[in-house]
Amino acid sequence: MKVDLGKCIGCGLCVPYCGMKAITVRTAERAKQAHIDQDKCVECGVCYRAHICPRDALVMPELEWPRELRRQFSDPVVPFSFSTGMGGRGTEEMKTNDVTGRIPPGKVGVAVELGRPGLGATFRDVEKVTRKLAVYGVRFESDNPVTELMKDCASGDIRPEILEERVLSAIVEFAVDIINLSPILEALKEVSLDIDTVFSLSFASRMIPKDISSIMSCLDAAGIAVRPNAKINVGLGRPICAEHLKNREVMK
Amino acid sequence: MTHSLHRQGSIESLSCDYPILTITAVGINEQGSAGKKKEIFDILIKHNPCNLSQDKTGNVFQYSAEELRNGINDKTSVMAVFTDLEDLRSALIELKEKDLGVSVVVSGLIEPIKTMCSEIGIECHSINLSGGIMGRLDRLPPQGVVEITTMCGHGLISAELVGEMVDQIRKGRRTRKDAANHLASLCHCGIFNPKRAEELLSALIDSQVL
């Protein structure tokens, strides 16, 4: 996002709309004007779409690679053109599991959403997580934009030219056998001490009591408290996954 | 809407907060689904949601219901938020009866949702549990602010803006309802709960945290 300095009057109304604290008001040549720190700005478009500027001084420029990644990961209106073609965070996760069968019985889908809530994340921090998980032989979800940005899924290395790009959030996603969950949890706890942001952690499974009980035991043993609220796919999607389970590669 | 399972807050506060997402799977049942999604929109709006949206255009705090409905295509997802479990129940009963084949995901307190689905003959398929937050927790804003910002499906509501709304309410420039509705307008996917936000803003003001 840029500021048209010919229009900006430095009123500061836009400042609190930026979750990344990228907008400040500075005095230059005795005039106050808004300034956007381009390193902090994740191109989410919130300040622009809020229509808070009385002079329409905020400008959404055309973005080039790799900066356009910021917009694709941060602006839910913009689809992931290089990946799934979806908007939002670019992955269906368990939301369509009744149809896709992405997470079958006996497996747990893990999603590590770096940057949420509200701090944002660089791909350098994302790479710390993916490299850590790769050591444990994790197979990253193929229909996921972060996976598409890996130089090497076996090592978890992210493409080097994007490491300094900052986004509102990015989801690292994979599925493992429930019996192999515990070491993954320890790995996540370790890497959480090494990143300069936060991540929100989620665990998806079929609503099979034995699977849920096993997952809860692993989380309890790892000292990870499960919240009382969750997302539940109520199974109304058709065709149901048992009929149309794809034989997909889960790793590039 | 990935983040709806991570909504922070007490059980009491979350007991009036049930976002619902309806979505098709790319490459499987997405093509030709626009008509079904418009039917879903027509169902959800009847059951008193506090927010209603589709992810291509936006939410009812930005556009009219007619504009939202007209903007639905094969790729859009339709969302709503219910504050009353009975309204959610009646919406789910109708969705089940219509059997449109679009996946439905309900977020909220696990036990009430499970019990309700069992009572109305819905066999829940999958669950996504929230394991909370790890990392630089010291960088997070106060809990009362996080309870508001985590209601946005894509992190578009800044902590600073919540503070600004509190300030404007204190100065009499906005009512609590105005402030909550303004925040709701910024959550593009429309799973923000303005009724709950109004209560949370009041709690922030009363607690003097900001």
GROMACS .gro file of C-alpha atoms in nm:
model
  462
    1MET     CA    1   0.000   0.000   0.000
    2LYS     CA    2   0.124   0.347  -0.081
    3VAL     CA    3   0.025   0.699   0.021
    4ASP     CA    4  -0.041   0.964  -0.242
    5LEU     CA    5   0.146   1.248  -0.074
    6GLY     CA    6  -0.024   1.497  -0.302
    7LYS     CA    7  -0.356   1.411  -0.139
    8CYS     CA    8  -0.265   1.312   0.218
    9ILE     CA    9  -0.339   1.572   0.485
   10GLY     CA   10  -0.185   1.376   0.774
   11CYS     CA   11  -0.510   1.338   0.967
   12GLY     CA   12  -0.403   0.996   1.097
   13LEU     CA   13  -0.746   0.836   1.064
   14CYS     CA   14  -0.591   0.539   0.880
   15VAL     CA   15  -0.331   0.462   1.148
   16PRO     CA   16  -0.530   0.230   1.380
   17TYR     CA   17  -0.667   0.022   1.090
   18CYS     CA   18  -0.327  -0.133   1.028
   19GLY     CA   19  -0.278  -0.452   1.226
   20MET     CA   20   0.094  -0.451   1.148
   21LYS     CA   21   0.143  -0.095   1.279
   22ALA     CA   22   0.289  -0.004   0.941
   23ILE     CA   23   0.124   0.338   0.919
   24THR     CA   24   0.259   0.637   1.107
   25VAL     CA   25   0.213   1.010   1.068
   26ARG     CA   26   0.533   1.203   1.021
   27THR     CA   27   0.618   1.568   0.987
   28ALA     CA   28   0.815   1.649   0.673
   29GLU     CA   29   0.879   2.002   0.548
   30ARG     CA   30   0.644   2.132   0.819
   31ALA     CA   31   0.355   1.920   0.695
   32LYS     CA   32   0.217   1.607   0.861
   33GLN     CA   33   0.169   1.313   0.629
   34ALA     CA   34   0.107   0.941   0.659
   35HIS     CA   35   0.397   0.708   0.598
   36ILE     CA   36   0.370   0.334   0.534
   37ASP     CA   37   0.664   0.117   0.634
   38GLN     CA   38   0.687  -0.115   0.332
   39ASP     CA   39   0.862  -0.388   0.531
   40LYS     CA   40   0.581  -0.402   0.786
   41CYS     CA   41   0.296  -0.362   0.534
   42VAL     CA   42   0.150  -0.701   0.438
   43GLU     CA   43  -0.072  -0.561   0.156
   44CYS     CA   44  -0.391  -0.685   0.325
   45GLY     CA   45  -0.592  -0.389   0.193
   46VAL     CA   46  -0.782  -0.323   0.517
   47CYS     CA   47  -0.686   0.045   0.537
   48TYR     CA   48  -0.795   0.092   0.176
   49ARG     CA   49  -1.124  -0.099   0.195
   50ALA     CA   50  -1.222   0.075   0.518
   51HIS     CA   51  -1.271   0.393   0.311
   52ILE     CA   52  -1.153   0.589   0.614
   53CYS     CA   53  -0.929   0.832   0.424
   54PRO     CA   54  -1.115   1.160   0.360
   55ARG     CA   55  -0.894   1.234   0.060
   56ASP     CA   56  -0.866   0.883  -0.098
   57ALA     CA   57  -0.492   0.912  -0.050
   58LEU     CA   58  -0.431   0.537  -0.006
   59VAL     CA   59  -0.325   0.360  -0.323
   60MET     CA   60  -0.312  -0.016  -0.390
   61PRO     CA   61  -0.033  -0.054  -0.645
   62GLU     CA   62   0.016  -0.344  -0.885
   63LEU     CA   63   0.257  -0.580  -0.715
   64GLU     CA   64   0.531  -0.791  -0.863
   65TRP     CA   65   0.693  -1.113  -0.746
   66PRO     CA   66   0.777  -1.172  -0.467
   67ARG     CA   67   0.590  -0.884  -0.302
   68GLU     CA   68   0.260  -0.999  -0.453
   69LEU     CA   69   0.278  -1.293  -0.215
   70ARG     CA   70   0.201  -1.055   0.071
   71ARG     CA   71  -0.134  -0.967  -0.087
   72GLN     CA   72  -0.226  -1.325  -0.174
   73PHE     CA   73  -0.158  -1.445   0.180
   74SER     CA   74  -0.302  -1.140   0.358
   75ASP     CA   75  -0.597  -1.016   0.150
   76PRO     CA   76  -0.873  -1.279   0.165
   77VAL     CA   77  -1.031  -1.134  -0.150
   78VAL     CA   78  -0.727  -1.220  -0.363
   79PRO     CA   79  -0.702  -1.582  -0.479
   80PHE     CA   80  -0.379  -1.781  -0.470
   81SER     CA   81  -0.310  -1.763  -0.841
   82PHE     CA   82   0.008  -1.973  -0.817
   83SER     CA   83  -0.155  -2.246  -0.609
   84THR     CA   84  -0.505  -2.359  -0.514
   85GLY     CA   85  -0.691  -2.068  -0.677
   86MET     CA   86  -0.881  -2.015  -0.352
   87GLY     CA   87  -0.907  -1.698  -0.151
   88GLY     CA   88  -0.871  -1.674   0.225
   89ARG     CA   89  -0.573  -1.880   0.345
   90GLY     CA   90  -0.590  -2.091   0.030
   91THR     CA   91  -0.667  -2.431   0.175
   92GLU     CA   92  -0.984  -2.628   0.236
   93GLU     CA   93  -0.834  -2.817   0.531
   94MET     CA   94  -1.107  -3.022   0.702
   95LYS     CA   95  -1.386  -2.793   0.587
   96THR     CA   96  -1.467  -3.027   0.297
   97ASN     CA   97  -1.331  -3.345   0.456
   98ASP     CA   98  -1.670  -3.518   0.415
   99VAL     CA   99  -1.617  -3.489   0.038
  100THR     CA  100  -1.240  -3.493  -0.009
  101GLY     CA  101  -1.141  -3.748   0.255
  102ARG     CA  102  -0.826  -3.543   0.306
  103ILE     CA  103  -0.798  -3.665   0.666
  104PRO     CA  104  -0.903  -4.032   0.685
  105PRO     CA  105  -0.961  -4.241   0.997
  106GLY     CA  106  -0.646  -4.299   1.200
  107LYS     CA  107  -0.482  -3.977   1.088
  108VAL     CA  108  -0.469  -3.628   1.235
  109GLY     CA  109  -0.446  -3.316   1.020
  110VAL     CA  110  -0.222  -3.058   1.181
  111ALA     CA  111  -0.237  -2.691   1.085
  112VAL     CA  112   0.020  -2.444   1.212
  113GLU     CA  113  -0.103  -2.095   1.131
  114LEU     CA  114   0.192  -1.864   1.173
  115GLY     CA  115   0.120  -1.499   1.244
  116ARG     CA  116  -0.223  -1.551   1.402
  117PRO     CA  117  -0.359  -1.391   1.603
  118GLY     CA  118  -0.263  -1.051   1.480
  119LEU     CA  119   0.119  -1.045   1.465
  120GLY     CA  120   0.193  -1.149   1.109
  121ALA     CA  121   0.490  -1.363   1.009
  122THR     CA  122   0.781  -1.366   0.768
  123PHE     CA  123   0.856  -1.668   0.553
  124ARG     CA  124   1.183  -1.689   0.741
  125ASP     CA  125   0.983  -1.784   1.049
  126VAL     CA  126   0.765  -2.016   0.838
  127GLU     CA  127   1.083  -2.190   0.721
  128LYS     CA  128   1.198  -2.248   1.080
  129VAL     CA  129   0.878  -2.443   1.135
  130THR     CA  130   0.885  -2.635   0.806
  131ARG     CA  131   1.251  -2.730   0.848
  132LYS     CA  132   1.183  -2.852   1.202
  133LEU     CA  133   0.887  -3.062   1.088
  134ALA     CA  134   1.074  -3.200   0.787
  135VAL     CA  135   1.329  -3.359   1.023
  136TYR     CA  136   1.040  -3.578   1.147
  137GLY     CA  137   0.954  -3.687   0.795
  138VAL     CA  138   0.636  -3.484   0.774
  139ARG     CA  139   0.464  -3.491   0.433
  140PHE     CA  140   0.325  -3.145   0.372
  141GLU     CA  141  -0.022  -3.110   0.221
  142SER     CA  142   0.006  -3.065  -0.156
  143ASP     CA  143  -0.309  -2.851  -0.196
  144ASN     CA  144  -0.164  -2.575   0.020
  145PRO     CA  145   0.005  -2.251  -0.090
  146VAL     CA  146   0.290  -2.273   0.162
  147THR     CA  147   0.382  -2.619   0.034
  148GLU     CA  148   0.387  -2.479  -0.320
  149LEU     CA  149   0.649  -2.228  -0.205
  150MET     CA  150   0.891  -2.490  -0.075
  151LYS     CA  151   1.214  -2.533  -0.266
  152ASP     CA  152   1.245  -2.881  -0.122
  153CYS     CA  153   0.967  -3.051   0.076
  154ALA     CA  154   1.206  -3.311   0.214
  155SER     CA  155   1.411  -3.046   0.391
  156GLY     CA  156   1.134  -2.790   0.447
  157ASP     CA  157   1.341  -2.522   0.274
  158ILE     CA  158   1.133  -2.232   0.144
  159ARG     CA  159   1.229  -2.052  -0.179
  160PRO     CA  160   1.505  -1.814  -0.067
  161GLU     CA  161   1.381  -1.509  -0.259
  162ILE     CA  162   1.064  -1.489  -0.048
  163LEU     CA  163   1.207  -1.538   0.301
  164GLU     CA  164   1.183  -1.169   0.392
  165GLU     CA  165   0.825  -1.133   0.270
  166ARG     CA  166   0.582  -1.067   0.556
  167VAL     CA  167   0.220  -1.184   0.558
  168LEU     CA  168  -0.077  -1.166   0.795
  169SER     CA  169  -0.064  -1.542   0.832
  170ALA     CA  170   0.043  -1.857   0.655
  171ILE     CA  171  -0.068  -2.213   0.725
  172VAL     CA  172   0.172  -2.505   0.733
  173GLU     CA  173  -0.043  -2.813   0.691
  174PHE     CA  174   0.017  -3.188   0.704
  175ALA     CA  175  -0.140  -3.513   0.820
  176VAL     CA  176   0.027  -3.785   1.027
  177ASP     CA  177  -0.080  -4.112   1.177
  178ILE     CA  178  -0.217  -4.037   1.522
  179ILE     CA  179   0.033  -4.278   1.678
  180ASN     CA  180   0.312  -4.051   1.545
  181LEU     CA  181   0.170  -3.725   1.678
  182SER     CA  182   0.361  -3.694   2.006
  183PRO     CA  183   0.711  -3.622   1.867
  184ILE     CA  184   0.557  -3.367   1.629
  185LEU     CA  185   0.408  -3.184   1.927
  186GLU     CA  186   0.747  -3.172   2.100
  187ALA     CA  187   0.903  -3.039   1.780
  188LEU     CA  188   0.641  -2.764   1.760
  189LYS     CA  189   0.698  -2.668   2.121
  190GLU     CA  190   1.072  -2.643   2.054
  191VAL     CA  191   1.041  -2.434   1.739
  192SER     CA  192   0.789  -2.201   1.903
  193LEU     CA  193   1.078  -2.075   2.117
  194ASP     CA  194   1.276  -1.986   1.805
  195ILE     CA  195   1.029  -1.771   1.608
  196ASP     CA  196   0.959  -1.399   1.639
  197THR     CA  197   0.584  -1.440   1.610
  198VAL     CA  198   0.308  -1.673   1.728
  199PHE     CA  199   0.123  -1.957   1.570
  200SER     CA  200  -0.223  -2.099   1.628
  201LEU     CA  201  -0.228  -2.476   1.636
  202SER     CA  202  -0.514  -2.702   1.527
  203PHE     CA  203  -0.577  -3.075   1.501
  204ALA     CA  204  -0.835  -3.220   1.264
  205SER     CA  205  -0.971  -3.571   1.259
  206ARG     CA  206  -1.277  -3.778   1.179
  207MET     CA  207  -1.539  -3.772   1.454
  208ILE     CA  208  -1.437  -4.122   1.563
  209PRO     CA  209  -1.425  -4.148   1.944
  210LYS     CA  210  -1.111  -4.363   1.942
  211ASP     CA  211  -0.925  -4.117   1.716
  212ILE     CA  212  -1.031  -3.813   1.916
  213SER     CA  213  -0.944  -3.982   2.243
  214SER     CA  214  -0.596  -4.074   2.116
  215ILE     CA  215  -0.534  -3.719   1.994
  216MET     CA  216  -0.651  -3.572   2.325
  217SER     CA  217  -0.418  -3.808   2.515
  218CYS     CA  218  -0.121  -3.693   2.306
  219LEU     CA  219  -0.209  -3.328   2.359
  220ASP     CA  220  -0.257  -3.379   2.731
  221ALA     CA  221   0.079  -3.554   2.762
  222ALA     CA  222   0.244  -3.266   2.578
  223GLY     CA  223   0.082  -3.011   2.807
  224ILE     CA  224  -0.124  -2.860   2.524
  225ALA     CA  225  -0.466  -2.749   2.643
  226VAL     CA  226  -0.752  -2.799   2.397
  227ARG     CA  227  -1.005  -2.518   2.377
  228PRO     CA  228  -1.375  -2.592   2.445
  229ASN     CA  229  -1.469  -2.455   2.102
  230ALA     CA  230  -1.386  -2.614   1.769
  231LYS     CA  231  -1.493  -2.645   1.405
  232ILE     CA  232  -1.719  -2.934   1.320
  233ASN     CA  233  -1.793  -3.055   0.969
  234VAL     CA  234  -2.146  -3.192   1.009
  235GLY     CA  235  -2.123  -3.429   0.714
  236LEU     CA  236  -2.374  -3.277   0.472
  237GLY     CA  237  -2.133  -3.258   0.177
  238ARG     CA  238  -2.186  -3.487  -0.124
  239PRO     CA  239  -2.052  -3.705  -0.280
  240ILE     CA  240  -1.923  -3.845   0.050
  241CYS     CA  241  -1.553  -3.919   0.061
  242ALA     CA  242  -1.590  -4.299   0.078
  243GLU     CA  243  -1.724  -4.295  -0.278
  244HIS     CA  244  -1.479  -4.052  -0.432
  245LEU     CA  245  -1.160  -4.076  -0.231
  246LYS     CA  246  -0.885  -3.964  -0.461
  247ASN     CA  247  -0.554  -4.146  -0.477
  248ARG     CA  248  -0.353  -3.830  -0.434
  249GLU     CA  249   0.010  -3.753  -0.384
  250VAL     CA  250   0.049  -3.570  -0.058
  251MET     CA  251   0.398  -3.454  -0.128
  252LYS     CA  252   0.538  -3.268  -0.429
  253MET     CA  253  -1.250  -1.869   0.799
  254THR     CA  254  -0.976  -2.102   0.902
  255HIS     CA  255  -0.950  -1.919   1.226
  256SER     CA  256  -1.304  -1.964   1.358
  257LEU     CA  257  -1.201  -2.249   1.584
  258HIS     CA  258  -0.947  -2.025   1.757
  259ARG     CA  259  -1.196  -1.770   1.889
  260GLN     CA  260  -1.086  -1.676   2.237
  261GLY     CA  261  -1.317  -1.616   2.529
  262SER     CA  262  -1.496  -1.769   2.824
  263ILE     CA  263  -1.747  -2.048   2.782
  264GLU     CA  264  -2.020  -1.805   2.882
  265SER     CA  265  -1.916  -1.559   2.611
  266LEU     CA  266  -1.879  -1.830   2.347
  267SER     CA  267  -2.224  -1.968   2.426
  268CYS     CA  268  -2.373  -1.697   2.205
  269ASP     CA  269  -2.128  -1.734   1.918
  270TYR     CA  270  -2.178  -1.991   1.639
  271PRO     CA  271  -2.034  -1.915   1.297
  272ILE     CA  272  -2.136  -2.144   1.013
  273LEU     CA  273  -1.954  -2.191   0.684
  274THR     CA  274  -2.084  -2.365   0.374
  275ILE     CA  275  -1.828  -2.464   0.112
  276THR     CA  276  -1.773  -2.691  -0.187
  277ALA     CA  277  -1.458  -2.885  -0.274
  278VAL     CA  278  -1.253  -2.764  -0.570
  279GLY     CA  279  -1.257  -3.018  -0.850
  280ILE     CA  280  -1.527  -3.236  -0.690
  281ASN     CA  281  -1.859  -3.063  -0.621
  282GLU     CA  282  -1.780  -2.696  -0.687
  283GLN     CA  283  -1.888  -2.676  -1.051
  284GLY     CA  284  -2.255  -2.588  -1.089
  285SER     CA  285  -2.299  -2.517  -0.716
  286ALA     CA  286  -2.400  -2.149  -0.741
  287GLY     CA  287  -2.773  -2.227  -0.736
  288LYS     CA  288  -2.735  -2.446  -0.426
  289LYS     CA  289  -2.538  -2.175  -0.253
  290LYS     CA  290  -2.809  -1.922  -0.325
  291GLU     CA  291  -3.058  -2.163  -0.168
  292ILE     CA  292  -2.832  -2.187   0.135
  293PHE     CA  293  -2.816  -1.808   0.156
  294ASP     CA  294  -3.197  -1.797   0.147
  295ILE     CA  295  -3.214  -2.056   0.427
  296LEU     CA  296  -2.959  -1.890   0.654
  297ILE     CA  297  -3.110  -1.542   0.629
  298LYS     CA  298  -3.445  -1.673   0.753
  299HIS     CA  299  -3.306  -1.792   1.085
  300ASN     CA  300  -3.200  -1.462   1.240
  301PRO     CA  301  -2.822  -1.454   1.192
  302CYS     CA  302  -2.633  -1.157   1.339
  303ASN     CA  303  -2.402  -1.157   1.037
  304LEU     CA  304  -2.433  -1.300   0.687
  305SER     CA  305  -2.184  -1.305   0.402
  306GLN     CA  306  -2.031  -1.465   0.101
  307ASP     CA  307  -1.657  -1.452   0.056
  308LYS     CA  308  -1.647  -1.304  -0.294
  309THR     CA  309  -1.839  -0.984  -0.216
  310GLY     CA  310  -1.845  -0.932   0.161
  311ASN     CA  311  -2.094  -0.909   0.445
  312VAL     CA  312  -2.426  -0.744   0.535
  313PHE     CA  313  -2.246  -0.460   0.711
  314GLN     CA  314  -2.100  -0.360   0.374
  315TYR     CA  315  -2.363  -0.465   0.120
  316SER     CA  316  -2.733  -0.541   0.104
  317ALA     CA  317  -2.851  -0.900   0.125
  318GLU     CA  318  -2.963  -0.874  -0.237
  319GLU     CA  319  -2.619  -0.760  -0.352
  320LEU     CA  320  -2.458  -1.045  -0.162
  321ARG     CA  321  -2.697  -1.304  -0.304
  322ASN     CA  322  -2.648  -1.176  -0.659
  323GLY     CA  323  -2.271  -1.204  -0.624
  324ILE     CA  324  -2.274  -1.576  -0.541
  325ASN     CA  325  -2.102  -1.800  -0.794
  326ASP     CA  326  -1.966  -2.157  -0.801
  327LYS     CA  327  -1.653  -2.054  -0.614
  328THR     CA  328  -1.807  -1.858  -0.329
  329SER     CA  329  -1.864  -1.982   0.024
  330VAL     CA  330  -2.165  -1.860   0.220
  331MET     CA  331  -2.128  -1.782   0.589
  332ALA     CA  332  -2.348  -1.672   0.879
  333VAL     CA  333  -2.317  -1.622   1.252
  334PHE     CA  334  -2.582  -1.722   1.502
  335THR     CA  335  -2.602  -1.599   1.858
  336ASP     CA  336  -2.880  -1.837   1.954
  337LEU     CA  337  -2.840  -2.213   1.948
  338GLU     CA  338  -3.208  -2.253   1.858
  339ASP     CA  339  -3.166  -2.038   1.547
  340LEU     CA  340  -2.865  -2.249   1.449
  341ARG     CA  341  -3.069  -2.564   1.511
  342SER     CA  342  -3.354  -2.454   1.288
  343ALA     CA  343  -3.109  -2.353   1.013
  344LEU     CA  344  -2.934  -2.690   1.030
  345ILE     CA  345  -3.264  -2.879   1.023
  346GLU     CA  346  -3.356  -2.701   0.703
  347LEU     CA  347  -3.011  -2.754   0.549
  348LYS     CA  348  -3.033  -3.124   0.629
  349GLU     CA  349  -3.381  -3.152   0.479
  350LYS     CA  350  -3.279  -2.974   0.159
  351ASP     CA  351  -2.979  -3.207   0.121
  352LEU     CA  352  -2.797  -2.976  -0.118
  353GLY     CA  353  -2.467  -3.162  -0.092
  354VAL     CA  354  -2.260  -2.859   0.014
  355SER     CA  355  -2.029  -2.912   0.313
  356VAL     CA  356  -2.142  -2.735   0.629
  357VAL     CA  357  -1.899  -2.646   0.907
  358VAL     CA  358  -2.023  -2.518   1.241
  359SER     CA  359  -1.786  -2.349   1.484
  360GLY     CA  360  -1.841  -2.304   1.853
  361LEU     CA  361  -1.867  -2.489   2.182
  362ILE     CA  362  -1.817  -2.857   2.109
  363GLU     CA  363  -2.065  -3.018   2.345
  364PRO     CA  364  -2.372  -2.807   2.258
  365ILE     CA  365  -2.305  -2.856   1.886
  366LYS     CA  366  -2.260  -3.232   1.920
  367THR     CA  367  -2.570  -3.268   2.135
  368MET     CA  368  -2.780  -3.061   1.898
  369CYS     CA  369  -2.663  -3.252   1.590
  370SER     CA  370  -2.742  -3.582   1.758
  371GLU     CA  371  -3.090  -3.458   1.851
  372ILE     CA  372  -3.170  -3.356   1.493
  373GLY     CA  373  -3.025  -3.668   1.333
  374ILE     CA  374  -2.701  -3.525   1.193
  375GLU     CA  375  -2.394  -3.748   1.212
  376CYS     CA  376  -2.095  -3.517   1.247
  377HIS     CA  377  -1.810  -3.611   1.016
  378SER     CA  378  -1.491  -3.432   1.124
  379ILE     CA  379  -1.369  -3.201   1.397
  380ASN     CA  380  -1.091  -2.943   1.412
  381LEU     CA  381  -0.965  -2.890   1.768
  382SER     CA  382  -0.784  -2.575   1.873
  383GLY     CA  383  -0.456  -2.632   2.056
  384GLY     CA  384  -0.423  -2.262   2.139
  385ILE     CA  385  -0.132  -2.033   2.066
  386MET     CA  386   0.245  -2.081   2.094
  387GLY     CA  387   0.544  -1.856   2.041
  388ARG     CA  388   0.592  -1.490   2.133
  389LEU     CA  389   0.287  -1.465   2.357
  390ASP     CA  390   0.446  -1.158   2.516
  391ARG     CA  391   0.382  -0.969   2.191
  392LEU     CA  392   0.007  -1.026   2.203
  393PRO     CA  393  -0.232  -0.748   2.312
  394PRO     CA  394  -0.444  -0.785   2.628
  395GLN     CA  395  -0.676  -1.085   2.639
  396GLY     CA  396  -0.990  -0.873   2.619
  397VAL     CA  397  -0.868  -0.729   2.289
  398VAL     CA  398  -0.769  -1.071   2.152
  399GLU     CA  399  -1.121  -1.196   2.225
  400ILE     CA  400  -1.251  -0.938   1.980
  401THR     CA  401  -0.981  -0.963   1.712
  402THR     CA  402  -0.997  -1.344   1.696
  403MET     CA  403  -1.358  -1.319   1.578
  404CYS     CA  404  -1.235  -1.208   1.237
  405GLY     CA  405  -1.178  -1.504   1.007
  406HIS     CA  406  -0.862  -1.361   0.847
  407GLY     CA  407  -0.703  -1.132   1.106
  408LEU     CA  408  -0.820  -0.808   0.948
  409ILE     CA  409  -0.923  -0.629   1.268
  410SER     CA  410  -0.632  -0.467   1.441
  411ALA     CA  411  -0.582  -0.445   1.814
  412GLU     CA  412  -0.519  -0.073   1.773
  413LEU     CA  413  -0.856  -0.028   1.609
  414VAL     CA  414  -1.026  -0.200   1.901
  415GLY     CA  415  -0.850   0.052   2.125
  416GLU     CA  416  -0.965   0.334   1.899
  417MET     CA  417  -1.325   0.212   1.921
  418VAL     CA  418  -1.302   0.199   2.303
  419ASP     CA  419  -1.169   0.554   2.299
  420GLN     CA  420  -1.449   0.676   2.071
  421ILE     CA  421  -1.713   0.511   2.290
  422ARG     CA  422  -1.571   0.674   2.602
  423LYS     CA  423  -1.574   1.014   2.431
  424GLY     CA  424  -1.933   0.967   2.318
  425ARG     CA  425  -1.842   0.968   1.950
  426ARG     CA  426  -1.977   0.617   1.893
  427THR     CA  427  -2.221   0.390   2.069
  428ARG     CA  428  -2.111   0.039   2.157
  429LYS     CA  429  -2.335  -0.096   1.885
  430ASP     CA  430  -2.195   0.142   1.622
  431ALA     CA  431  -1.842   0.042   1.717
  432ALA     CA  432  -1.920  -0.329   1.703
  433ASN     CA  433  -2.091  -0.294   1.366
  434HIS     CA  434  -1.801  -0.093   1.230
  435LEU     CA  435  -1.560  -0.369   1.330
  436ALA     CA  436  -1.794  -0.624   1.171
  437SER     CA  437  -1.782  -0.435   0.842
  438LEU     CA  438  -1.405  -0.491   0.819
  439CYS     CA  439  -1.423  -0.871   0.851
  440HIS     CA  440  -1.462  -0.955   0.484
  441CYS     CA  441  -1.569  -1.317   0.530
  442GLY     CA  442  -1.843  -1.209   0.769
  443ILE     CA  443  -1.792  -1.446   1.060
  444PHE     CA  444  -1.744  -1.159   1.304
  445ASN     CA  445  -2.013  -1.153   1.572
  446PRO     CA  446  -2.117  -0.791   1.637
  447LYS     CA  447  -2.351  -0.880   1.923
  448ARG     CA  448  -2.070  -1.050   2.109
  449ALA     CA  449  -1.834  -0.768   2.017
  450GLU     CA  450  -2.069  -0.517   2.179
  451GLU     CA  451  -2.050  -0.711   2.506
  452LEU     CA  452  -1.674  -0.753   2.482
  453LEU     CA  453  -1.624  -0.381   2.415
  454SER     CA  454  -1.835  -0.306   2.724
  455ALA     CA  455  -1.621  -0.544   2.927
  456LEU     CA  456  -1.304  -0.371   2.804
  457ILE     CA  457  -1.442  -0.032   2.900
  458ASP     CA  458  -1.553  -0.153   3.243
  459SER     CA  459  -1.224  -0.330   3.314
  460GLN     CA  460  -1.014  -0.023   3.227
  461VAL     CA  461  -0.765  -0.252   3.052
  462LEU     CA  462  -0.737   0.007   2.774
   0.00000   0.00000   0.00000
